[in-house]
JSON list of C-alpha atoms in Angstrom, two decimals:
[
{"chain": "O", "resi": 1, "resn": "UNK", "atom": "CA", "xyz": [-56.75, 14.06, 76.55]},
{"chain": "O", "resi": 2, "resn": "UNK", "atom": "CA", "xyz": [-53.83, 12.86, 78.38]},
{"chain": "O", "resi": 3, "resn": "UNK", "atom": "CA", "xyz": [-50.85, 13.91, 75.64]},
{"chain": "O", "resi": 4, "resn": "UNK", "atom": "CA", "xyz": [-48.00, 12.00, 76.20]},
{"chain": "O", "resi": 5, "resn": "UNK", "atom": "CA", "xyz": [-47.57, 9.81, 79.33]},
{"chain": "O", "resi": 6, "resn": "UNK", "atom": "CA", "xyz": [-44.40, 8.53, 80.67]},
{"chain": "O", "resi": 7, "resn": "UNK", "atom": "CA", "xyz": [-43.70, 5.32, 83.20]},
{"chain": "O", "resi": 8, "resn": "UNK", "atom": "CA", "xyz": [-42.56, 5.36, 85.81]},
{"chain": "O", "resi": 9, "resn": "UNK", "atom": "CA", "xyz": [-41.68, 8.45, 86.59]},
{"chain": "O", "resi": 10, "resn": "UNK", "atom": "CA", "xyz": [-38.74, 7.18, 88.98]},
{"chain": "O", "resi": 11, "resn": "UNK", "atom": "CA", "xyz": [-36.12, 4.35, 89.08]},
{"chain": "O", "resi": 12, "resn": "UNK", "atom": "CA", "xyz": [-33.38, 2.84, 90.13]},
{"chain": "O", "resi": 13, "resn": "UNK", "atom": "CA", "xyz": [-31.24, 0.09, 88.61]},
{"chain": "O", "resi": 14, "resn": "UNK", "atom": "CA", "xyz": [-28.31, -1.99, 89.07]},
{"chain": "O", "resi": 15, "resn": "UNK", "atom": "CA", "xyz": [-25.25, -2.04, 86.68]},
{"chain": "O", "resi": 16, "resn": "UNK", "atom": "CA", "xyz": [-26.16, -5.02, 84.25]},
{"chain": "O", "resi": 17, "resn": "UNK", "atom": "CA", "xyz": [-29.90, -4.48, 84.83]},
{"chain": "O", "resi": 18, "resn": "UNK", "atom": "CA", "xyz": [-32.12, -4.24, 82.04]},
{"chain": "O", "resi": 19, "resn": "UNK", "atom": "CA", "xyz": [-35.31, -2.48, 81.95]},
{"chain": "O", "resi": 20, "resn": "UNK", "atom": "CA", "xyz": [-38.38, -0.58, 79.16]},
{"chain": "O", "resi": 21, "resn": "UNK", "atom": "CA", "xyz": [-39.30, 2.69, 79.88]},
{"chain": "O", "resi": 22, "resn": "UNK", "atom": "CA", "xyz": [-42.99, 3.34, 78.52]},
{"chain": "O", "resi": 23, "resn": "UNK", "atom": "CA", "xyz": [-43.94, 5.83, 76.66]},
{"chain": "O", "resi": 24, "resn": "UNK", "atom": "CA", "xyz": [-47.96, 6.26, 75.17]},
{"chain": "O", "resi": 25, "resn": "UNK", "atom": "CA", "xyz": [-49.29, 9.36, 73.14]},
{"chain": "O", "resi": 26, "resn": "UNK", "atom": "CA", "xyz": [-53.23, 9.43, 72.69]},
{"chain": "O", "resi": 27, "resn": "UNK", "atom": "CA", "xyz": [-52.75, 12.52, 70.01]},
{"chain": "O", "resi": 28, "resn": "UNK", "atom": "CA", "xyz": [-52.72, 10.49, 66.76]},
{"chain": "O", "resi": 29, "resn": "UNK", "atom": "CA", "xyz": [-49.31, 11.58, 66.44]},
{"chain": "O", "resi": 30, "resn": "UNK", "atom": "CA", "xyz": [-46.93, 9.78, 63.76]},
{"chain": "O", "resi": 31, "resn": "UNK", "atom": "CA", "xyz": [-43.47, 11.25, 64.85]},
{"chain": "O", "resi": 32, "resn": "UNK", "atom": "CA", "xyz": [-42.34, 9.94, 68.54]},
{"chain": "O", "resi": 33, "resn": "UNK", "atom": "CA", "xyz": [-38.62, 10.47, 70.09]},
{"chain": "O", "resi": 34, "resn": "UNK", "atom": "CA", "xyz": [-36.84, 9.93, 72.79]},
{"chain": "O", "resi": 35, "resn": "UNK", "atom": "CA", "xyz": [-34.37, 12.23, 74.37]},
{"chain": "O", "resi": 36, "resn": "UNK", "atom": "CA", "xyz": [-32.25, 12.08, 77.49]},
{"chain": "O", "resi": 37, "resn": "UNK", "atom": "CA", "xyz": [-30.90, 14.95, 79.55]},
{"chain": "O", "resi": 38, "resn": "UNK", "atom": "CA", "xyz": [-27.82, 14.69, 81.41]},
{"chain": "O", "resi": 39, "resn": "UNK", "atom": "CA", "xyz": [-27.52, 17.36, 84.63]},
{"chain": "O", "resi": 40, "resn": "UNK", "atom": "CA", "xyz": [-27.04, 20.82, 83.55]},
{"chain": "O", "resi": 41, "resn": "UNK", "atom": "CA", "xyz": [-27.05, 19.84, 79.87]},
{"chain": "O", "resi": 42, "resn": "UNK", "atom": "CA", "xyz": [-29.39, 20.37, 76.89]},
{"chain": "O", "resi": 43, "resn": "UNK", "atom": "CA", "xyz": [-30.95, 17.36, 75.07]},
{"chain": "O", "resi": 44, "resn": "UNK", "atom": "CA", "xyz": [-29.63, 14.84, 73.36]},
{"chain": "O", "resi": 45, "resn": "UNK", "atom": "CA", "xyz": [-31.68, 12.80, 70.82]},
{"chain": "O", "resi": 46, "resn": "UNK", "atom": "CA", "xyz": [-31.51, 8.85, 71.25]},
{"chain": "O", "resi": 47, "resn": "UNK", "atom": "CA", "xyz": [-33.84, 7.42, 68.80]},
{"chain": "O", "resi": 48, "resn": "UNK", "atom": "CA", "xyz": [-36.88, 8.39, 66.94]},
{"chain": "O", "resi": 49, "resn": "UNK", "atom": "CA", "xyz": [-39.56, 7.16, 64.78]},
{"chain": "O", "resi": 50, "resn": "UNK", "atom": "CA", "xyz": [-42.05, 8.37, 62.11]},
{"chain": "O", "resi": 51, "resn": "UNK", "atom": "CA", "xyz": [-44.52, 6.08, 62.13]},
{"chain": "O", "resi": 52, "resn": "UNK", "atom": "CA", "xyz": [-45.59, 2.36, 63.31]},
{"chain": "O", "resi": 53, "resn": "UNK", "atom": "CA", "xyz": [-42.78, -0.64, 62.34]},
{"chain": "O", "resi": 54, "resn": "UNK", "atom": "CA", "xyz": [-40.72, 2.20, 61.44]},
{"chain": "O", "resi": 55, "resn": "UNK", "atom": "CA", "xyz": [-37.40, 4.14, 63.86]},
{"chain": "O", "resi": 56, "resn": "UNK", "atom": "CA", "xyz": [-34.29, 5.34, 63.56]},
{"chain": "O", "resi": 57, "resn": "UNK", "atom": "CA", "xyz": [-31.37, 6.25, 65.37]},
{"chain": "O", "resi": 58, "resn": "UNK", "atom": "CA", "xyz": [-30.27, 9.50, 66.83]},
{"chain": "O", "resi": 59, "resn": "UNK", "atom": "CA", "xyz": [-27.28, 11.42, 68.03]},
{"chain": "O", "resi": 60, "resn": "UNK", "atom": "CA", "xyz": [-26.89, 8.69, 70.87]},
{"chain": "O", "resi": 61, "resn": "UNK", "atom": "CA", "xyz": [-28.39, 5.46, 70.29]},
{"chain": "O", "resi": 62, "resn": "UNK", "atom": "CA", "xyz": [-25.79, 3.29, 71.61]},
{"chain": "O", "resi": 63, "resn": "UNK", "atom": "CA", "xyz": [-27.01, 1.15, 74.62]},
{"chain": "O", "resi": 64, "resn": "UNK", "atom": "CA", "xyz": [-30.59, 1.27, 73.72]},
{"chain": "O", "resi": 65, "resn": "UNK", "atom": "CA", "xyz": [-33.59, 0.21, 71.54]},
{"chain": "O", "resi": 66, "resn": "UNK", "atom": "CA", "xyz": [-36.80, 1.12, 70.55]},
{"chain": "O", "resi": 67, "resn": "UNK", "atom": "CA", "xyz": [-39.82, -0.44, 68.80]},
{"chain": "O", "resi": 68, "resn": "UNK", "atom": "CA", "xyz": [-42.97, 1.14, 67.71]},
{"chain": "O", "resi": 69, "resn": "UNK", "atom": "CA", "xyz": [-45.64, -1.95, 66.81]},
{"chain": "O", "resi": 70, "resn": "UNK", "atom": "CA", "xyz": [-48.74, 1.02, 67.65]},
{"chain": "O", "resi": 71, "resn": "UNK", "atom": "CA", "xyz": [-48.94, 4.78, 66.31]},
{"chain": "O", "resi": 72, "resn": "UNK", "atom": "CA", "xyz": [-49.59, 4.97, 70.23]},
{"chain": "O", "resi": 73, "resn": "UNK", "atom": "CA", "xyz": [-46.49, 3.42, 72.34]},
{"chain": "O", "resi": 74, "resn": "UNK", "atom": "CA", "xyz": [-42.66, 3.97, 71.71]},
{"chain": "O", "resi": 75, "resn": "UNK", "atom": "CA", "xyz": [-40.82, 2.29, 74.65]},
{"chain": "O", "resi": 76, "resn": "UNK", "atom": "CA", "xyz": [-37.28, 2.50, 75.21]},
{"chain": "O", "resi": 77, "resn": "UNK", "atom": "CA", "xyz": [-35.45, -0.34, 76.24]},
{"chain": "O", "resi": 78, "resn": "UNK", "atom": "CA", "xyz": [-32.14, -0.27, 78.18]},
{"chain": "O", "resi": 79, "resn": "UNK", "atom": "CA", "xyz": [-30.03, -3.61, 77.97]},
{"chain": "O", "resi": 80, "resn": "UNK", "atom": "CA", "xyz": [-27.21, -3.98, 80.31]},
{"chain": "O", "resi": 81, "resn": "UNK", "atom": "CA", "xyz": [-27.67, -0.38, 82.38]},
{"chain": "O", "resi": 82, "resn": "UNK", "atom": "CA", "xyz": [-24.73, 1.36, 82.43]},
{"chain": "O", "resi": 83, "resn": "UNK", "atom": "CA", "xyz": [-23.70, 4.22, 85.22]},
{"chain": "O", "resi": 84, "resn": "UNK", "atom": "CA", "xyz": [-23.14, 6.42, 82.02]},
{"chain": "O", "resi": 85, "resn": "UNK", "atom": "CA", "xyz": [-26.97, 6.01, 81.19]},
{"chain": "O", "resi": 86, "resn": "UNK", "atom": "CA", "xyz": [-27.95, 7.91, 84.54]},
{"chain": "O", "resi": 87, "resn": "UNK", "atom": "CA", "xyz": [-30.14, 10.41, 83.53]},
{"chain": "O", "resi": 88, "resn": "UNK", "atom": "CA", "xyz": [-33.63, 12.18, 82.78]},
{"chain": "O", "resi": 89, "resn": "UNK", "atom": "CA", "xyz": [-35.65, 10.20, 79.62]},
{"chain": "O", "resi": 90, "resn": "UNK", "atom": "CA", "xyz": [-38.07, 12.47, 77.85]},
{"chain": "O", "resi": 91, "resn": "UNK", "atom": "CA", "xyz": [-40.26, 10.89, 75.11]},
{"chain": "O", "resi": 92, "resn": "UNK", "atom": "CA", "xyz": [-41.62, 13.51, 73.09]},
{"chain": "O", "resi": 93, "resn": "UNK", "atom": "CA", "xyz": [-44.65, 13.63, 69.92]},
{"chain": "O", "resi": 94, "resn": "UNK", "atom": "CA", "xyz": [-45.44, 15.30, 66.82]},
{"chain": "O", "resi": 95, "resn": "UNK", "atom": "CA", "xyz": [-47.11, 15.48, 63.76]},
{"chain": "O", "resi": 96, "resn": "UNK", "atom": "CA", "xyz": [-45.29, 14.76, 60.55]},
{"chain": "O", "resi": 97, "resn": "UNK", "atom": "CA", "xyz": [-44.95, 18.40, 59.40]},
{"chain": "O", "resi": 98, "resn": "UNK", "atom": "CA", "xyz": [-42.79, 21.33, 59.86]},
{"chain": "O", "resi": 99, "resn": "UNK", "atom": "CA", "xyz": [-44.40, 23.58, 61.50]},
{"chain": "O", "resi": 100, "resn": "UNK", "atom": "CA", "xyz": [-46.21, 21.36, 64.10]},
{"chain": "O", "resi": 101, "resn": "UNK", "atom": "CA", "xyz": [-44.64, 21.72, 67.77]},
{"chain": "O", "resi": 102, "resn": "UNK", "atom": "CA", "xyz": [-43.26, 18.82, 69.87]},
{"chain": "O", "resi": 103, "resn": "UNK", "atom": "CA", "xyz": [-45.13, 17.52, 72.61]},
{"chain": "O", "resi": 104, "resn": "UNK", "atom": "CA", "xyz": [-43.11, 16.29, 75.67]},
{"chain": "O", "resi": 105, "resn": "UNK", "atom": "CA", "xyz": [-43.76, 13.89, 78.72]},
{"chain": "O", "resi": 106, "resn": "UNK", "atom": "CA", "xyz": [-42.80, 14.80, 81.99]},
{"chain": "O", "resi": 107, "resn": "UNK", "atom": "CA", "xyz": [-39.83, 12.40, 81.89]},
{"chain": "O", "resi": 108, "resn": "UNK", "atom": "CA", "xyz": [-38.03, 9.12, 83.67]},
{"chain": "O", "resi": 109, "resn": "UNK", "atom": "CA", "xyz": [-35.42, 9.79, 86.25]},
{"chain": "O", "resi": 110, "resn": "UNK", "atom": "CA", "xyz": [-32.97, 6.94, 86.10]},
{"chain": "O", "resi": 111, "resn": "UNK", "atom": "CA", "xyz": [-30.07, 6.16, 88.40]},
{"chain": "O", "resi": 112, "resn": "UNK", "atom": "CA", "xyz": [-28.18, 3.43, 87.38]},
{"chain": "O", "resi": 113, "resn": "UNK", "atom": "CA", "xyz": [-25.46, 2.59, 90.16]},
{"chain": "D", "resi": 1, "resn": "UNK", "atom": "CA", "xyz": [-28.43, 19.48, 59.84]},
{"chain": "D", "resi": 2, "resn": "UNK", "atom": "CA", "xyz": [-28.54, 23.66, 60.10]},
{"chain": "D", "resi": 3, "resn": "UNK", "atom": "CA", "xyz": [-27.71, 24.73, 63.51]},
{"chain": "D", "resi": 4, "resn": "UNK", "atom": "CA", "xyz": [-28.31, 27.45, 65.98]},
{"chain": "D", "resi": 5, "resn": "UNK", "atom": "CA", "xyz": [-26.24, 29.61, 67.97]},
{"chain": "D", "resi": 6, "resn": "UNK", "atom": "CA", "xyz": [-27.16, 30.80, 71.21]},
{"chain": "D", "resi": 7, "resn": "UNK", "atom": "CA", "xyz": [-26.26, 32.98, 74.42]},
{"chain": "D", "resi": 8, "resn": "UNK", "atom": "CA", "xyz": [-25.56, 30.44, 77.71]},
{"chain": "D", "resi": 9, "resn": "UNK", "atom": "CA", "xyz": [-27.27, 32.95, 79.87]},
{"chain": "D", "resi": 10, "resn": "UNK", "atom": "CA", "xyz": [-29.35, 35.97, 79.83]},
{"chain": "D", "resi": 11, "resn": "UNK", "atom": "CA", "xyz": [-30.47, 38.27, 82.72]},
{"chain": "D", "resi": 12, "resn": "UNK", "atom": "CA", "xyz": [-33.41, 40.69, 83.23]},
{"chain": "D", "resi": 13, "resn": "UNK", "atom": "CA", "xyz": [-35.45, 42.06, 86.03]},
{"chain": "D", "resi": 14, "resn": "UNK", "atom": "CA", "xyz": [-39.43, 40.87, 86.78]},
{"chain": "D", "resi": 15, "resn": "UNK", "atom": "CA", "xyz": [-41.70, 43.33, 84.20]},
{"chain": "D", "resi": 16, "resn": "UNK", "atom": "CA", "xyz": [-39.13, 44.00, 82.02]},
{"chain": "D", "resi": 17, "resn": "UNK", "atom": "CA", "xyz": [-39.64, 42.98, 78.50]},
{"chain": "D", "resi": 18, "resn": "UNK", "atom": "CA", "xyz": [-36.65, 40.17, 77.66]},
{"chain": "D", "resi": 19, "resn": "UNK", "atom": "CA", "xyz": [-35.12, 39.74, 73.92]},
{"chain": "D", "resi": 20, "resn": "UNK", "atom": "CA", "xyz": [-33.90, 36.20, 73.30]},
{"chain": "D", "resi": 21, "resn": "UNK", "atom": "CA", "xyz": [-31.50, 36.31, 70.67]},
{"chain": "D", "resi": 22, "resn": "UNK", "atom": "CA", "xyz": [-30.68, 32.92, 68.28]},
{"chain": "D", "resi": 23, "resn": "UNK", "atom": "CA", "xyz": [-28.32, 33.05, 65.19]},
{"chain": "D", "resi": 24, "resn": "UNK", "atom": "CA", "xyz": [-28.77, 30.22, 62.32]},
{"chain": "D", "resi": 25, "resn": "UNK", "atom": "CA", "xyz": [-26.48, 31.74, 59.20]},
{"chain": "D", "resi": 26, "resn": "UNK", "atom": "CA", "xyz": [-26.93, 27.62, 57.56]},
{"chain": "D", "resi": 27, "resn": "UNK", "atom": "CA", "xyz": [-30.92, 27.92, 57.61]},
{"chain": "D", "resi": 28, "resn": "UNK", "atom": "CA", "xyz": [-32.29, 26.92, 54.52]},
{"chain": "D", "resi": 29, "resn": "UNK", "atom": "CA", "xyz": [-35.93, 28.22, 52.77]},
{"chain": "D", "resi": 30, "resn": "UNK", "atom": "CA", "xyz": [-38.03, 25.87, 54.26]},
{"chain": "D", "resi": 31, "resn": "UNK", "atom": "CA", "xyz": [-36.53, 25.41, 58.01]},
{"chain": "D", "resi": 32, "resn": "UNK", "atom": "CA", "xyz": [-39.45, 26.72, 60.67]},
{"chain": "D", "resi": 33, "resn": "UNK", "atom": "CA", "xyz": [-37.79, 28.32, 63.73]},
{"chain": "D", "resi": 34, "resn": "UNK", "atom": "CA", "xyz": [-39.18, 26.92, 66.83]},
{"chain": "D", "resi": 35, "resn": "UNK", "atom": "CA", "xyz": [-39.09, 27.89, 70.58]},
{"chain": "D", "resi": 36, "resn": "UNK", "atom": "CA", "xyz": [-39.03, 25.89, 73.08]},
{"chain": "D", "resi": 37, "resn": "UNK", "atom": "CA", "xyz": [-38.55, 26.64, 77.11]},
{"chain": "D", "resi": 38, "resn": "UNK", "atom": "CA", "xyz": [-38.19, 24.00, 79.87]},
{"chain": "D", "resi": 39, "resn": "UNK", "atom": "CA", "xyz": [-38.60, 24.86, 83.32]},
{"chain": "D", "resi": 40, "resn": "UNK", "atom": "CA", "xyz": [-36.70, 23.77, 86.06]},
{"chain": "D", "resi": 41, "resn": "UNK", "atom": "CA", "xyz": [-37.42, 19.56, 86.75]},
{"chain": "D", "resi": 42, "resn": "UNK", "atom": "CA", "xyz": [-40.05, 19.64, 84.23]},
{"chain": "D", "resi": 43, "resn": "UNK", "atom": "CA", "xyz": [-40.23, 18.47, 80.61]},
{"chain": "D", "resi": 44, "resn": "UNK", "atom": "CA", "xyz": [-39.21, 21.02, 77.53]},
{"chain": "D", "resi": 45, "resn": "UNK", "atom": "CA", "xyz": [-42.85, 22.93, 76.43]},
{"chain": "D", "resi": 46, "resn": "UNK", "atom": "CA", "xyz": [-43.49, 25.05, 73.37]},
{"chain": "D", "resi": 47, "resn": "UNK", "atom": "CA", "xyz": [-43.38, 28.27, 72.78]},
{"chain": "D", "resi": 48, "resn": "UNK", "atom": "CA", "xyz": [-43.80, 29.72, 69.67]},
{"chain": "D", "resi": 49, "resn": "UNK", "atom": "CA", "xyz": [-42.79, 29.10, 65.59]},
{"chain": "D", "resi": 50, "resn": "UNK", "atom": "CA", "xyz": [-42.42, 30.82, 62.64]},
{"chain": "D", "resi": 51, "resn": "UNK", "atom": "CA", "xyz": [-40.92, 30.78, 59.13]},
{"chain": "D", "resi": 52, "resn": "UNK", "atom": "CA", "xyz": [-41.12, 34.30, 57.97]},
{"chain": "D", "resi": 53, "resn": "UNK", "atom": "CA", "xyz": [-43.17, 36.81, 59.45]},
{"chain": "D", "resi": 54, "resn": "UNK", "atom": "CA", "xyz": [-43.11, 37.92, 62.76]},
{"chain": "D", "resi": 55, "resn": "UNK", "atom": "CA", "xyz": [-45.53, 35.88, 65.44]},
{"chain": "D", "resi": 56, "resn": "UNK", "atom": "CA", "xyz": [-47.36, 36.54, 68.43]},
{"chain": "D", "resi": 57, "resn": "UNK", "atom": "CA", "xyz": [-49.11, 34.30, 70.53]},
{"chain": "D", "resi": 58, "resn": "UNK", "atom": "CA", "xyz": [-50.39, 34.51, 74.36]},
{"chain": "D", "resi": 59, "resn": "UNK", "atom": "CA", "xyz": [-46.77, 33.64, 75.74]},
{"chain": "D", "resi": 60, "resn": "UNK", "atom": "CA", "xyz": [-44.41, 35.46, 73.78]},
{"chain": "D", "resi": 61, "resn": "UNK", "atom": "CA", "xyz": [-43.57, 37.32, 70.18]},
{"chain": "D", "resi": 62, "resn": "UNK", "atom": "CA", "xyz": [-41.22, 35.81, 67.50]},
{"chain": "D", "resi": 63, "resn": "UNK", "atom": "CA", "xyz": [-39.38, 38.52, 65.41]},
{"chain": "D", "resi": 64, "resn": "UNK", "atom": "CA", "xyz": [-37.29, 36.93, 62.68]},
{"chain": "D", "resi": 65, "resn": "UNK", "atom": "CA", "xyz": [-34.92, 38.64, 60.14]},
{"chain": "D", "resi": 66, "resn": "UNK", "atom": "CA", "xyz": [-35.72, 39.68, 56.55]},
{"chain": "D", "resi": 67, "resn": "UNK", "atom": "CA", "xyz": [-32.79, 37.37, 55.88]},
{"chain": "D", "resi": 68, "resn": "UNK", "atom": "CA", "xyz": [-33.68, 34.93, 58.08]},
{"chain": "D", "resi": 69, "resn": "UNK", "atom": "CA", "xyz": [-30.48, 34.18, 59.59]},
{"chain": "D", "resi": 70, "resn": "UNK", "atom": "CA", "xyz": [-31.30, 35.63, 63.51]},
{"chain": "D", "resi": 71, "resn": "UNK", "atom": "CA", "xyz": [-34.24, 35.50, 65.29]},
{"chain": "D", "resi": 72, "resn": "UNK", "atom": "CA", "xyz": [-35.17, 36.79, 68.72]},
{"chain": "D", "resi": 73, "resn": "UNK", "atom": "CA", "xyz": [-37.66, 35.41, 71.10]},
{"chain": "D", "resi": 74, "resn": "UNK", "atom": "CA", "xyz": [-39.29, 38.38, 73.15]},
{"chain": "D", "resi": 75, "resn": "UNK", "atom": "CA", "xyz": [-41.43, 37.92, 76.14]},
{"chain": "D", "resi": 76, "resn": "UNK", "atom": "CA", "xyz": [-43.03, 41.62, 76.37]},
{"chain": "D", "resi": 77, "resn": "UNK", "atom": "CA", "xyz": [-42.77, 41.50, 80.44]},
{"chain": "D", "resi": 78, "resn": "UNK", "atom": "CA", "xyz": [-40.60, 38.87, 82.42]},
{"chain": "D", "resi": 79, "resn": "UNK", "atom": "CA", "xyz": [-42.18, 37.46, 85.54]},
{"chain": "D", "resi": 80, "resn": "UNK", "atom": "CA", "xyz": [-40.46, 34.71, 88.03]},
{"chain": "D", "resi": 81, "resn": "UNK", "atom": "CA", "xyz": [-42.16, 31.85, 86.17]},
{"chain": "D", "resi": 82, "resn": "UNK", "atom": "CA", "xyz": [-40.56, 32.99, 82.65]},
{"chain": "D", "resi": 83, "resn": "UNK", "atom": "CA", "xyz": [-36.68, 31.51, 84.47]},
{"chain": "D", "resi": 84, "resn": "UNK", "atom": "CA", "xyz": [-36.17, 28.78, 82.11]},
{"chain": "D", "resi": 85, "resn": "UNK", "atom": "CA", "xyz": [-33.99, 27.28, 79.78]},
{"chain": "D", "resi": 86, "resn": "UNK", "atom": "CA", "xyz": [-35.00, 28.22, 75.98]},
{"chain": "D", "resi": 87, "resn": "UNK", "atom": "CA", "xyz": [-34.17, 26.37, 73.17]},
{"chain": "D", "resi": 88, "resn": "UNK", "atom": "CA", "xyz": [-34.22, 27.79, 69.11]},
{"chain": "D", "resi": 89, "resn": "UNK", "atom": "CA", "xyz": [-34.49, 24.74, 66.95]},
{"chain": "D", "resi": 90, "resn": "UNK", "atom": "CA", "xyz": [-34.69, 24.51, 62.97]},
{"chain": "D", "resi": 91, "resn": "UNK", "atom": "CA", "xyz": [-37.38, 22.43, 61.97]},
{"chain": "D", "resi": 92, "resn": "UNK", "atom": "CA", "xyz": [-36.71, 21.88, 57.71]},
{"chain": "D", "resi": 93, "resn": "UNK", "atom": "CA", "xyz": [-39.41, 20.07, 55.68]},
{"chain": "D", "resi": 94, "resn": "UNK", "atom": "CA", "xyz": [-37.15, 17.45, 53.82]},
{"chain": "D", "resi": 95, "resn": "UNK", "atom": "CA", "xyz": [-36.70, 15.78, 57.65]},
{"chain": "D", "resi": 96, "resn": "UNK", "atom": "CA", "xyz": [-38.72, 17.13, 60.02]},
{"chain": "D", "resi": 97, "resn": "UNK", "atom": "CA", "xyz": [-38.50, 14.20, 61.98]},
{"chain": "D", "resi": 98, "resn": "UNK", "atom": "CA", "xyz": [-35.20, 14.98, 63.10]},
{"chain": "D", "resi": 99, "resn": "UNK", "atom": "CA", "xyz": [-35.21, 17.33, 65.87]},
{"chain": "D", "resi": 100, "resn": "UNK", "atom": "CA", "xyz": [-31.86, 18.20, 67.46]},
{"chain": "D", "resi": 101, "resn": "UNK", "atom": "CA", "xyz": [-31.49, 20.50, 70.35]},
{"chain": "D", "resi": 102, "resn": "UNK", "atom": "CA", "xyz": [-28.65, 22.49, 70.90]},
{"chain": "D", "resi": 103, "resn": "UNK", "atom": "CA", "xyz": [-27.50, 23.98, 74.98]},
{"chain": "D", "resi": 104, "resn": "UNK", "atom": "CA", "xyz": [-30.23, 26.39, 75.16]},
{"chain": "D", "resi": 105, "resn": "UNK", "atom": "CA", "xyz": [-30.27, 29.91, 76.82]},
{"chain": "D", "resi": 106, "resn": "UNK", "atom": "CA", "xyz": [-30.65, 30.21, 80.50]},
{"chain": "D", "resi": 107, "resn": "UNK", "atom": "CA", "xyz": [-32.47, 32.38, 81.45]},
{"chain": "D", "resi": 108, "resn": "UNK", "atom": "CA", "xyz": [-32.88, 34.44, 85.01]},
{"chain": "D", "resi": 109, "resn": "UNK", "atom": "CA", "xyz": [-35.15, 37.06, 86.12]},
{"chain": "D", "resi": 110, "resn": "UNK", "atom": "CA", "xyz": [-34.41, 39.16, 89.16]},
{"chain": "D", "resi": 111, "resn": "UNK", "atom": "CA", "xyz": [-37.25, 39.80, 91.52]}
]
């Protein structure tokens, strides 16, 4: 049971760039997110989604997109990287109730210079 | 969205008991109050929840008010490992998908 796995773990990209981070859950989970943490600073929440075809935008969406075709994978795509968008990408899962706890991955480093 | 209200930092010494504290005056009857702690360059990890009562589990205890309105994480002795940043989040039932987390307490522990 490998919870949720993030790729890669590392990266750096040029200003204009565009890349997908991954992001897989093998929990059966419906609820997925994605979060990014600037340095020294709490989380903010980018997009999220409660089930397969089906996502939503967060406190920070702008500059990114999401899809979610499988209850499995929720990747994150950055078009035209921005230095602003430096920063850790955590992708995080849950069931769809209250009281059930998140599940994060150990998150994407980005540097975007 | 209800919020919560937090300390930036806290300080206690290794194998002393440490009391978290996290206001949320706006919470509403069916929020859950979660924990969550993320240690330094890793990912956030959970901690505890509750709605009502009081909760234990094998990290830490969860006392909340009658009222509901404060609650205060407690981790009965503080070791090295316990320095982390912990987060108090309201989890409501009408849109529990939306889980926003607010600066977090930071927390060090003095050998």
């Amino acid at each position: 049971n490998a919870g949720v796995t993030q790729t890669p773990k590392f990266h750096i990209l040029k200003i204009g760039q565009s890349m997908t981070l991954q992001c897989t859950q093998d929990m059966n989970h419906n609820y997925m997110y994605w979060y990014r943490q600037d340095p020294g600073m709490g989380l903010k929440l980018i997009y999220y989604s409660v089930g397969a075809g089906i996502t939503d935008k967060g406190e920070v969406p702008n500059g990114y997109n999401v899809s979610r075709s499988t209850t499995e994978d929720f990747p994150l795509r950055l078009e035209l990287a921005a230095p602003s968008q430096t920063s850790v990408y955590f992708c995080a899962s849950s069931y769809d109730r209250e009281d059930s706890p998140l599940h994060f991955g150990n998150g994407t480093r980005l540097t975007v210079t | 969205d209800a919020k919560t209200t937090q300390p930036n930092s806290m300080e206690s010494n290794e194998e002393e008991p440490v009391h978290l504290p996290c206001n949320h005056s706006t919470i509403s009857g069916t929020d859950y109050i979660h924990w969550y702690r993320q240690l330094p360059s890793q990912g956030p990890e959970y901690v505890i929840h509750g709605l009502t009562s009081n909760v234990n589990n094998r990290m830490a205890s969860l006392a909340i008010a009658e009222d509901r309105k404060s609650s205060t994480l407690i981790l009965h002795r503080a070791t090295l490992r316990d320095a982390a940043v912990y987060y108090c989040i309201l989890r409501d039932g009408d849109s529990s998908y939306k889980l926003i987390f607010g600066s977090g307490t930071r927390l060090l522990v003095r050998p």
